[in-house]
PDB file of C-alpha atoms in Angstrom:
ATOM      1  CA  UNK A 739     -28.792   3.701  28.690  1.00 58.00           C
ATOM      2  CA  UNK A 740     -28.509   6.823  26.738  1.00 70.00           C
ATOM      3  CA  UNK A 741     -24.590   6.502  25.198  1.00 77.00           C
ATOM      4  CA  UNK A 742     -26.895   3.598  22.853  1.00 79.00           C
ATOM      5  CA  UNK A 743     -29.415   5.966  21.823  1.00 69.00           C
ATOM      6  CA  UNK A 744     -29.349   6.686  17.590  1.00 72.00           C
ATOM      7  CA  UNK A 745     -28.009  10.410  18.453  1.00 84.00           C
ATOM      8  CA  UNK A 746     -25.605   9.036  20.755  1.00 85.00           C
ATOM      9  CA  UNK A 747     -24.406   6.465  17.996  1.00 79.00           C
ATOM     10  CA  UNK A 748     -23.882   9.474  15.335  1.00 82.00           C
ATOM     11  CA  UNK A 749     -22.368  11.582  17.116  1.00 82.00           C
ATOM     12  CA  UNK A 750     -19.744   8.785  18.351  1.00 79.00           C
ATOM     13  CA  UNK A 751     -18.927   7.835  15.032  1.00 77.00           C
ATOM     14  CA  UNK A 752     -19.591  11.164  12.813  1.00 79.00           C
ATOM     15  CA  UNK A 753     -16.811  12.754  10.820  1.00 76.00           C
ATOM     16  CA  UNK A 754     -14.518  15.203  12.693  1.00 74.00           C
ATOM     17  CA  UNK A 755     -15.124  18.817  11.552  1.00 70.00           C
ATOM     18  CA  UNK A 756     -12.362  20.001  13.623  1.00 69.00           C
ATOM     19  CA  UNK A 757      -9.320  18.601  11.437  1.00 58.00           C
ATOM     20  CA  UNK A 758      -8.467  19.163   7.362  1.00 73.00           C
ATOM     21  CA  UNK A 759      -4.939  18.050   7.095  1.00 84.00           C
ATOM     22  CA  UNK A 760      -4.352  17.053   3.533  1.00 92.00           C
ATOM     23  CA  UNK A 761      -3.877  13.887   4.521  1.00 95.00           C
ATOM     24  CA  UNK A 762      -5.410  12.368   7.669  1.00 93.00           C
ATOM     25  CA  UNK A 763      -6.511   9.733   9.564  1.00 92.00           C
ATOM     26  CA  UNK A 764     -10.278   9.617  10.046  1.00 89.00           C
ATOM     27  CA  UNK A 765     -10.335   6.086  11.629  1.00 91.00           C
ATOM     28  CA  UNK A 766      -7.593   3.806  11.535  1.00 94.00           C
ATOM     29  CA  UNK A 767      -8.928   1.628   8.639  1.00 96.00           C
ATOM     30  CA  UNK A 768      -9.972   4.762   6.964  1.00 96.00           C
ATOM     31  CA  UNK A 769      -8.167   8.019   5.069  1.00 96.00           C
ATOM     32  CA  UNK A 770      -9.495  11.458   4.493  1.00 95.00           C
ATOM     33  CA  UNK A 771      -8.373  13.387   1.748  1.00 96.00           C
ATOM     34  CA  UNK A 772      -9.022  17.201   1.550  1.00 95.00           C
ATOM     35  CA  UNK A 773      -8.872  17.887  -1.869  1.00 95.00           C
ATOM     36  CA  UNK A 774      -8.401  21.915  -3.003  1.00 93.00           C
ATOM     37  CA  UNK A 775      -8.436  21.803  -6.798  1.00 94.00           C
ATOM     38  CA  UNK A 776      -5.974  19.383  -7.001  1.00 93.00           C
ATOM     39  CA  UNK A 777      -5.967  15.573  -7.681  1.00 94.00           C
ATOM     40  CA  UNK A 778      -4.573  12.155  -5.943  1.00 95.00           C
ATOM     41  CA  UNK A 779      -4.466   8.999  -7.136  1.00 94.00           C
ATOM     42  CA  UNK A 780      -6.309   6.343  -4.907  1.00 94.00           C
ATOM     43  CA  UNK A 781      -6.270   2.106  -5.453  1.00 92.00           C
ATOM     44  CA  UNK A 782      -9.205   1.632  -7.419  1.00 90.00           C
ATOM     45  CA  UNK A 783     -11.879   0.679  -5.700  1.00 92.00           C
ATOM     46  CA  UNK A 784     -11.070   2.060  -2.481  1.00 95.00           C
ATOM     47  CA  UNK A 785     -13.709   4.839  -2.536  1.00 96.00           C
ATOM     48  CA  UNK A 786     -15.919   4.159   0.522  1.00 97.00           C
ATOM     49  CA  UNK A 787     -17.627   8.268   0.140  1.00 96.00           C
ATOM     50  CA  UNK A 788     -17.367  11.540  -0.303  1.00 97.00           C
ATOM     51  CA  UNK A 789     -18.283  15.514   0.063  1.00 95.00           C
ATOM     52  CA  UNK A 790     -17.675  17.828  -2.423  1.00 96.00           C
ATOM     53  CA  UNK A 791     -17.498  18.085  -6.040  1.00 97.00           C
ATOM     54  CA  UNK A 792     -15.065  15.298  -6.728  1.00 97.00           C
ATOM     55  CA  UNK A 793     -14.025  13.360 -10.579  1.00 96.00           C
ATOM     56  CA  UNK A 794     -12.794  10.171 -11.011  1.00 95.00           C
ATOM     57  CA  UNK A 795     -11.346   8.842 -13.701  1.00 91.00           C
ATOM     58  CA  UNK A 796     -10.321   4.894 -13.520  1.00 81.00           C
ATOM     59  CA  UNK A 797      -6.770   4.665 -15.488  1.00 68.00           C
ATOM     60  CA  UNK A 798      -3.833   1.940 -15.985  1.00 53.00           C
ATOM     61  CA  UNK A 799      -1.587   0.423 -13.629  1.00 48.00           C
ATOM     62  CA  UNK A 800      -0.153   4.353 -11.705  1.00 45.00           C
ATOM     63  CA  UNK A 801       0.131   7.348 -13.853  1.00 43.00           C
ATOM     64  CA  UNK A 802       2.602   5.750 -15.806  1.00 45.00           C
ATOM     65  CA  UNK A 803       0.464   2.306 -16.988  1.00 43.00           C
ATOM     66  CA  UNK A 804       2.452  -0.818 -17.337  1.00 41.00           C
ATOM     67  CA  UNK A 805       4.647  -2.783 -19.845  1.00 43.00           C
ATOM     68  CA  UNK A 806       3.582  -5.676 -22.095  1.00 38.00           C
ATOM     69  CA  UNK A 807       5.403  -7.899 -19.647  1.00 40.00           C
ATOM     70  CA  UNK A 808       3.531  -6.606 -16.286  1.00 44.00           C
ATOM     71  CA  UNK A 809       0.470  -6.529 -18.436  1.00 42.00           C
ATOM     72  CA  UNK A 810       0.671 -10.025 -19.001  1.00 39.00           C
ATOM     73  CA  UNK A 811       1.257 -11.126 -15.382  1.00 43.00           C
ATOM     74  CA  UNK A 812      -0.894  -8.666 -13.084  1.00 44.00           C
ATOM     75  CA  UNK A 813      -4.541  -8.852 -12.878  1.00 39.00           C
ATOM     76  CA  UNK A 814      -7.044  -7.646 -10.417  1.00 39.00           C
ATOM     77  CA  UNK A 815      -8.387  -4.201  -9.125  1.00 39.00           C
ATOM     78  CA  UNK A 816      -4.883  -4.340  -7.035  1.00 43.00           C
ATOM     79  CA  UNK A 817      -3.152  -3.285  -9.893  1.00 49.00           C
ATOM     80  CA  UNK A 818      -5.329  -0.210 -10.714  1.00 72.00           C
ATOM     81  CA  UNK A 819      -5.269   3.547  -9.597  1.00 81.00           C
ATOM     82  CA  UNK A 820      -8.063   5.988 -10.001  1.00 90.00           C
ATOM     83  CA  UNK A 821      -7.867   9.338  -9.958  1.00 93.00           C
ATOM     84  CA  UNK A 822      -9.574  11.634  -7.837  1.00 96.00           C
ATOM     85  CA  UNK A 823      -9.484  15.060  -8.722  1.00 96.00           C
ATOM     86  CA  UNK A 824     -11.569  18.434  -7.615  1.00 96.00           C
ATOM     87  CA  UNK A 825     -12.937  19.971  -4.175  1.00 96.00           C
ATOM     88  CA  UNK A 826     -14.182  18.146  -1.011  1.00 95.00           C
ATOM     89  CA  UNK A 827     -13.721  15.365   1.302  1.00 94.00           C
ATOM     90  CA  UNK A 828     -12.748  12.186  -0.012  1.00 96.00           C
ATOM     91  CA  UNK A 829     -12.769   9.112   2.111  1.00 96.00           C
ATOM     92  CA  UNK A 830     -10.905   5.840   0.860  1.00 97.00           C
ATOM     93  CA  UNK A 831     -10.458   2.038   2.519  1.00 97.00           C
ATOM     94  CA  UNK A 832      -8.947  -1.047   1.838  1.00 96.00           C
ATOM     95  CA  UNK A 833     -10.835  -4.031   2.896  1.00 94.00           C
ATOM     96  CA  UNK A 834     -10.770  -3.108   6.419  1.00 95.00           C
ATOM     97  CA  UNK A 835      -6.459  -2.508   6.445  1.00 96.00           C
ATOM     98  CA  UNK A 836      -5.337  -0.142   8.655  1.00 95.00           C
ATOM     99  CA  UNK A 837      -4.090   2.554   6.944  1.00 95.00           C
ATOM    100  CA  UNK A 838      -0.494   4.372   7.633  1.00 93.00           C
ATOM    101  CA  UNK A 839       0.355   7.850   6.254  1.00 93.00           C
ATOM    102  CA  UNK A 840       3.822   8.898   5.296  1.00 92.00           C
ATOM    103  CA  UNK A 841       5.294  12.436   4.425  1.00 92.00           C
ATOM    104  CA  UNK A 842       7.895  12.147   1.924  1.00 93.00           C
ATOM    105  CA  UNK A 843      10.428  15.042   2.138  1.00 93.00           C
ATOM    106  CA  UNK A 844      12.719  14.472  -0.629  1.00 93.00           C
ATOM    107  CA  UNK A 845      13.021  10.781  -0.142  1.00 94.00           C
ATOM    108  CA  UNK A 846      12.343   7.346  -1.551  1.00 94.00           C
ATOM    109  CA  UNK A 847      10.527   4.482  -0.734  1.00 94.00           C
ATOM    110  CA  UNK A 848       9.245   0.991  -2.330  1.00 94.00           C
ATOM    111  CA  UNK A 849       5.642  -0.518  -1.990  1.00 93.00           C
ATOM    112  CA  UNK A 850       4.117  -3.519  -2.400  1.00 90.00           C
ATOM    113  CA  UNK A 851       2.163  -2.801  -5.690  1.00 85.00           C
ATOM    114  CA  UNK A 852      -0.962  -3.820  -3.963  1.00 86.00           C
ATOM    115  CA  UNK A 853      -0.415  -1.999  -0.680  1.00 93.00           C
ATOM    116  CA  UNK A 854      -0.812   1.751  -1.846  1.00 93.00           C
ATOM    117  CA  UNK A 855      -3.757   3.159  -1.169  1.00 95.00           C
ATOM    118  CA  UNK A 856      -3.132   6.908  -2.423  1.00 95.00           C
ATOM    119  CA  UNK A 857      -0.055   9.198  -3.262  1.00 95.00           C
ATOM    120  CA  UNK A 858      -0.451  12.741  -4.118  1.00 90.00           C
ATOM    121  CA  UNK A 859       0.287  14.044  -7.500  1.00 91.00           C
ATOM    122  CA  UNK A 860       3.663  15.645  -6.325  1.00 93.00           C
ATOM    123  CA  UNK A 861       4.489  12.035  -6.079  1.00 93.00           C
ATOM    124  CA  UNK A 862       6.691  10.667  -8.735  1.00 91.00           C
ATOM    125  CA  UNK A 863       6.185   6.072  -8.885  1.00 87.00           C
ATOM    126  CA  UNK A 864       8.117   4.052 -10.974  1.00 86.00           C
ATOM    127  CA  UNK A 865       6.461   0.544 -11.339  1.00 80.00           C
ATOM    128  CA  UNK A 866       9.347  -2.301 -11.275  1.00 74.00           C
ATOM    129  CA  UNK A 867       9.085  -5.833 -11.306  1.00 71.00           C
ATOM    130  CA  UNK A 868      10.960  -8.771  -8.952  1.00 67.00           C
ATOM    131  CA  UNK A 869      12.050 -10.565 -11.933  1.00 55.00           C
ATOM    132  CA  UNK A 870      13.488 -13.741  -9.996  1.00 53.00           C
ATOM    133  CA  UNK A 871      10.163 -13.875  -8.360  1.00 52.00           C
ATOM    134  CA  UNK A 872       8.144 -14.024 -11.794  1.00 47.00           C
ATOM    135  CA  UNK A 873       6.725 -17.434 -12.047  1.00 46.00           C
ATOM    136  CA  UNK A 874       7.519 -18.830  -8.648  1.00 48.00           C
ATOM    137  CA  UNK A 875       5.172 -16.778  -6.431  1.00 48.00           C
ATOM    138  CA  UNK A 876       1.103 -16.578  -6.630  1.00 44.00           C
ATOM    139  CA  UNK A 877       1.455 -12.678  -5.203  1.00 45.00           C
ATOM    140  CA  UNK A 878       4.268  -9.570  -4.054  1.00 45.00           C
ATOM    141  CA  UNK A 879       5.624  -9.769  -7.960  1.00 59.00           C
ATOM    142  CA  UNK A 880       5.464  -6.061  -8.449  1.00 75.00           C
ATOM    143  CA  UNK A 881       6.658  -3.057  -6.994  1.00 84.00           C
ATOM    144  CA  UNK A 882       6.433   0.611  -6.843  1.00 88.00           C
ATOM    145  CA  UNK A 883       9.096   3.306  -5.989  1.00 91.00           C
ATOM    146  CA  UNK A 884       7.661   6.278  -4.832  1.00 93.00           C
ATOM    147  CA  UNK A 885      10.259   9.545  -4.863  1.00 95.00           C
ATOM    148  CA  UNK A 886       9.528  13.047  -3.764  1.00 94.00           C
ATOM    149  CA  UNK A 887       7.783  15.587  -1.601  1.00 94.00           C
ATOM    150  CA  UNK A 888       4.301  14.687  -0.635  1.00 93.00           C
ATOM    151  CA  UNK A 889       2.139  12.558   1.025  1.00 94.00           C
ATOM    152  CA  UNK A 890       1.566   8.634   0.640  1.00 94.00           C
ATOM    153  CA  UNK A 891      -0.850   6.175   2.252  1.00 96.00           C
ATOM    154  CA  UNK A 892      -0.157   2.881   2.988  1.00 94.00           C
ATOM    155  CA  UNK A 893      -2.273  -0.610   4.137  1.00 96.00           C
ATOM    156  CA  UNK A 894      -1.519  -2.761   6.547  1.00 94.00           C
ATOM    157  CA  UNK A 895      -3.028  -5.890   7.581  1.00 96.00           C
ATOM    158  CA  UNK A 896      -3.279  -5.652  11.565  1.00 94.00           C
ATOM    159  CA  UNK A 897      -0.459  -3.131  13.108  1.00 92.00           C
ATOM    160  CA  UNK A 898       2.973  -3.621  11.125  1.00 93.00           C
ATOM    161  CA  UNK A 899       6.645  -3.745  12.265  1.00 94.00           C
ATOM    162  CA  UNK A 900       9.588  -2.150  11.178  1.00 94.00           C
ATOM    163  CA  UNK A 901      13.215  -4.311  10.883  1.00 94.00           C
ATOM    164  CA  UNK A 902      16.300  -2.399  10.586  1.00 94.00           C
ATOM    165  CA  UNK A 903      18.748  -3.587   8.234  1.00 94.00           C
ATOM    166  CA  UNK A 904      22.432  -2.967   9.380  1.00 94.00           C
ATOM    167  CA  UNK A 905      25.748  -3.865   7.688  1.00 96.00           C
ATOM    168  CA  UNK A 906      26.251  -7.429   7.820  1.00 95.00           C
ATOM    169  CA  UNK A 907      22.765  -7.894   9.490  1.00 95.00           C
ATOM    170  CA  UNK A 908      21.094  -9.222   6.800  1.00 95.00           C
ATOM    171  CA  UNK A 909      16.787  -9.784   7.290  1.00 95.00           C
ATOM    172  CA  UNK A 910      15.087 -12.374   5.643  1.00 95.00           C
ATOM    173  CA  UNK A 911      11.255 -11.533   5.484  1.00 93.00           C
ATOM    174  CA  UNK A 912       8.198 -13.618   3.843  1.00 91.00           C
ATOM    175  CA  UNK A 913       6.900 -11.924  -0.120  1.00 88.00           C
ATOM    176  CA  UNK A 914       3.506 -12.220   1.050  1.00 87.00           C
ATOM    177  CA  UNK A 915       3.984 -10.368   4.488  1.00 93.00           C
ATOM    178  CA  UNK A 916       6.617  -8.070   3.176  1.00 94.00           C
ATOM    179  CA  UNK A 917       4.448  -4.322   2.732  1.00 94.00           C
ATOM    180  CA  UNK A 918       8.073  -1.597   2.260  1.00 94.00           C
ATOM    181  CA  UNK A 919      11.236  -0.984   2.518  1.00 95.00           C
ATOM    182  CA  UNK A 920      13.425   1.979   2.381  1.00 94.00           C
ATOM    183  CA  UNK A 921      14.473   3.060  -1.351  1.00 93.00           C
ATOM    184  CA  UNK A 922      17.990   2.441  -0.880  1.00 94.00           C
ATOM    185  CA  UNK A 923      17.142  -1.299  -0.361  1.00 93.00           C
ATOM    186  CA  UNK A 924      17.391  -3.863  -3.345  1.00 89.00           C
ATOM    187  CA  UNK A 925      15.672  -7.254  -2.285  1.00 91.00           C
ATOM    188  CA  UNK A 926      17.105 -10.416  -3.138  1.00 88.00           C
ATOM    189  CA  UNK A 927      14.764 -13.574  -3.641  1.00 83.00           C
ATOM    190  CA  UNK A 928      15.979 -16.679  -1.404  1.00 81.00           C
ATOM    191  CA  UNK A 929      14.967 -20.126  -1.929  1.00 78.00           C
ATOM    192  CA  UNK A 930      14.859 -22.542   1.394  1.00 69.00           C
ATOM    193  CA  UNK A 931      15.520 -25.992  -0.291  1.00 60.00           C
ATOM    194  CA  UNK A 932      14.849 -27.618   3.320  1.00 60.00           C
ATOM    195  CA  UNK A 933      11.194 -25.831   3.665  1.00 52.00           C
ATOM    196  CA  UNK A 934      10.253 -26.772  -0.319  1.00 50.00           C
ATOM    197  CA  UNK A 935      11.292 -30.493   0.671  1.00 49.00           C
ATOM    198  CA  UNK A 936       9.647 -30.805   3.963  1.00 48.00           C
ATOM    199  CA  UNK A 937       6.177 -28.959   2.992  1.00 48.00           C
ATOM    200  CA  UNK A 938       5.644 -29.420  -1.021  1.00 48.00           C
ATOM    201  CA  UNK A 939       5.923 -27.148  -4.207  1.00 47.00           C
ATOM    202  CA  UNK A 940       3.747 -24.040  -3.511  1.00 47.00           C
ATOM    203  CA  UNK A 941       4.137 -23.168  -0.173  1.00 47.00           C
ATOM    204  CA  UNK A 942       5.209 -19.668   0.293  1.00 51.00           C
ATOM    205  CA  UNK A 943       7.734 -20.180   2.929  1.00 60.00           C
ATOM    206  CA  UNK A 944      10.254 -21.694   0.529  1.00 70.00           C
ATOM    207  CA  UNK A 945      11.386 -18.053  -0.966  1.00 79.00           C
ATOM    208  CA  UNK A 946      12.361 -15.295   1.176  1.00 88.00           C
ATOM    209  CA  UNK A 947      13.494 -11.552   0.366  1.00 91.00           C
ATOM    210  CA  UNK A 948      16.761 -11.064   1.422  1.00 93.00           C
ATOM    211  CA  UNK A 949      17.417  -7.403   2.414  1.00 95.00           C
ATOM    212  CA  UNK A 950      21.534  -6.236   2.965  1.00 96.00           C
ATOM    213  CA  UNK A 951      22.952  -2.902   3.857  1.00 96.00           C
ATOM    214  CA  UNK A 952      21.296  -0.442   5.623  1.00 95.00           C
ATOM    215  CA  UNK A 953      17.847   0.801   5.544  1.00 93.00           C
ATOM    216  CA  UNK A 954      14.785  -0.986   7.012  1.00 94.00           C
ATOM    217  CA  UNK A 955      11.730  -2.605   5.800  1.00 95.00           C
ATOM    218  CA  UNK A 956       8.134  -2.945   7.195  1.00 94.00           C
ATOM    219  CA  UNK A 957       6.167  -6.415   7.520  1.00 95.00           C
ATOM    220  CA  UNK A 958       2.679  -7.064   8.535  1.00 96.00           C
ATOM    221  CA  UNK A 959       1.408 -10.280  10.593  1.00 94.00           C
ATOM    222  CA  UNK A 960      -0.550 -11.544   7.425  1.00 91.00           C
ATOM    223  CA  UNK A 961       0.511 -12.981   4.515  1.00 87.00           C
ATOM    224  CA  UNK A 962      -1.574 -11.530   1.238  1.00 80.00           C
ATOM    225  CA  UNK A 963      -2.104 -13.603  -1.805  1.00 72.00           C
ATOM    226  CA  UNK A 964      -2.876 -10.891  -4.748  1.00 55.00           C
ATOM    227  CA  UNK A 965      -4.427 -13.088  -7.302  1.00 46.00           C
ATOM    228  CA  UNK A 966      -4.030 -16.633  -8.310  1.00 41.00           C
ATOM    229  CA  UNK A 967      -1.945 -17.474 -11.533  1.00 37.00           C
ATOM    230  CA  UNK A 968      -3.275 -19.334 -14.567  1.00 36.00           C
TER     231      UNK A 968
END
């Protein structure tokens, strides 16, 4: 009966001393960031601990804060980085997601605003906004292209998939369920006149994202409603 003993249950679930990757994995619901007098930029909130001597400084909507217009529309911590800058071990969650890490080499990618967890500061995000999707959807209004060399850390809700998009393949995914897509990609919003008719205004299934040409997009088997309208 000793693997239930309190010794046994540390050293099961303690922190691995062995690995300091910039960026890694220290449970699957959980990042570690090794942080050498540099800073990241985490979701707000997402700070579960840390070693170290580490700052953070709560700021606007990514480095680059947000227009009038996005201003008006977003609210919630999901719209909010924080930045984390210093020495030490910095360990960051979201609500229990699983958490996916992505090297950028040069390349481009768009994210469900509230699906980042943490980019590096090599990292350049441009916030842009689904205009046809303004005012018919309660969440997935925003999103953010990230471009460059570095590292970038996703959440998932349960273990995601990824759909390629070929030449005259077009996919059709859910707003709420949709989490990336390659950069190249430019979503379309698709209304579903049959699905609005047979289940009633506000049900999400009624608009889709249409995705042509060829890249590929990632979807998770949960749809995520940001924040409620007013």
């Amino acid at each position: 009966m000793g693997e239930y003993t309190l010794a046994a249950f540390v050293e099961k679930t303690r922190q691995n001393e062995r690995e300091h990757d910039y960026f890694e994995l220290e449970k699957p619901q959980m990042l570690e960031i090794n942080l050498n007098n540099q800073f990241v930029w985490t979701k707000n909130g997402s700070m579960v601990g840390y070693v170290g001597n580490i700052k953070f400084e709560r700021e606007g909507m990514l480095s680059g804060g947000l227009g009038n217009l996005l201003k008006k529309t977003l609210t919630g911590e999901g719209a909010k980085l924080m930045k984390a800058s210093g020495t030490g071990r910095l360990y960051v969650a979201d609500s229990g997601k699983k958490v996916q890490i992505l090297k950028l080499e040069g390349e481009s990618i768009c994210v469900n605003g509230n699906d980042i967890l943490a980019h590096d500061q090599t990292i350049k995000n441009e916030i842009t906004m689904l205009k046809s999707i303004a005012g018919m959807m309660s969440g997935g209004l925003f999103q953010v292209r990230l471009t460059g060399n570095g590292h970038v850390a996703i959440s998932t809700h349960g273990d995601p998939l990824t759909l390629l998009v070929k030449p005259g393949e077009p996919v059709f995914t859910d707003p709420n369920a949709t989490v990336a897509w390659s950069g190249n990609l430019k979503p379309e919003l698709k209304t579903n006149v049959s699905f609005k008719s047979l289940l009633g205004r506000g049900s999400g299934e009624e608009f889709q994202m249409m995705f042509q040409g060829e890249g590929w997009v990632l979807i998770q088997p949960y749809e995520e409603v940001y924040f409620q309208q007013k």
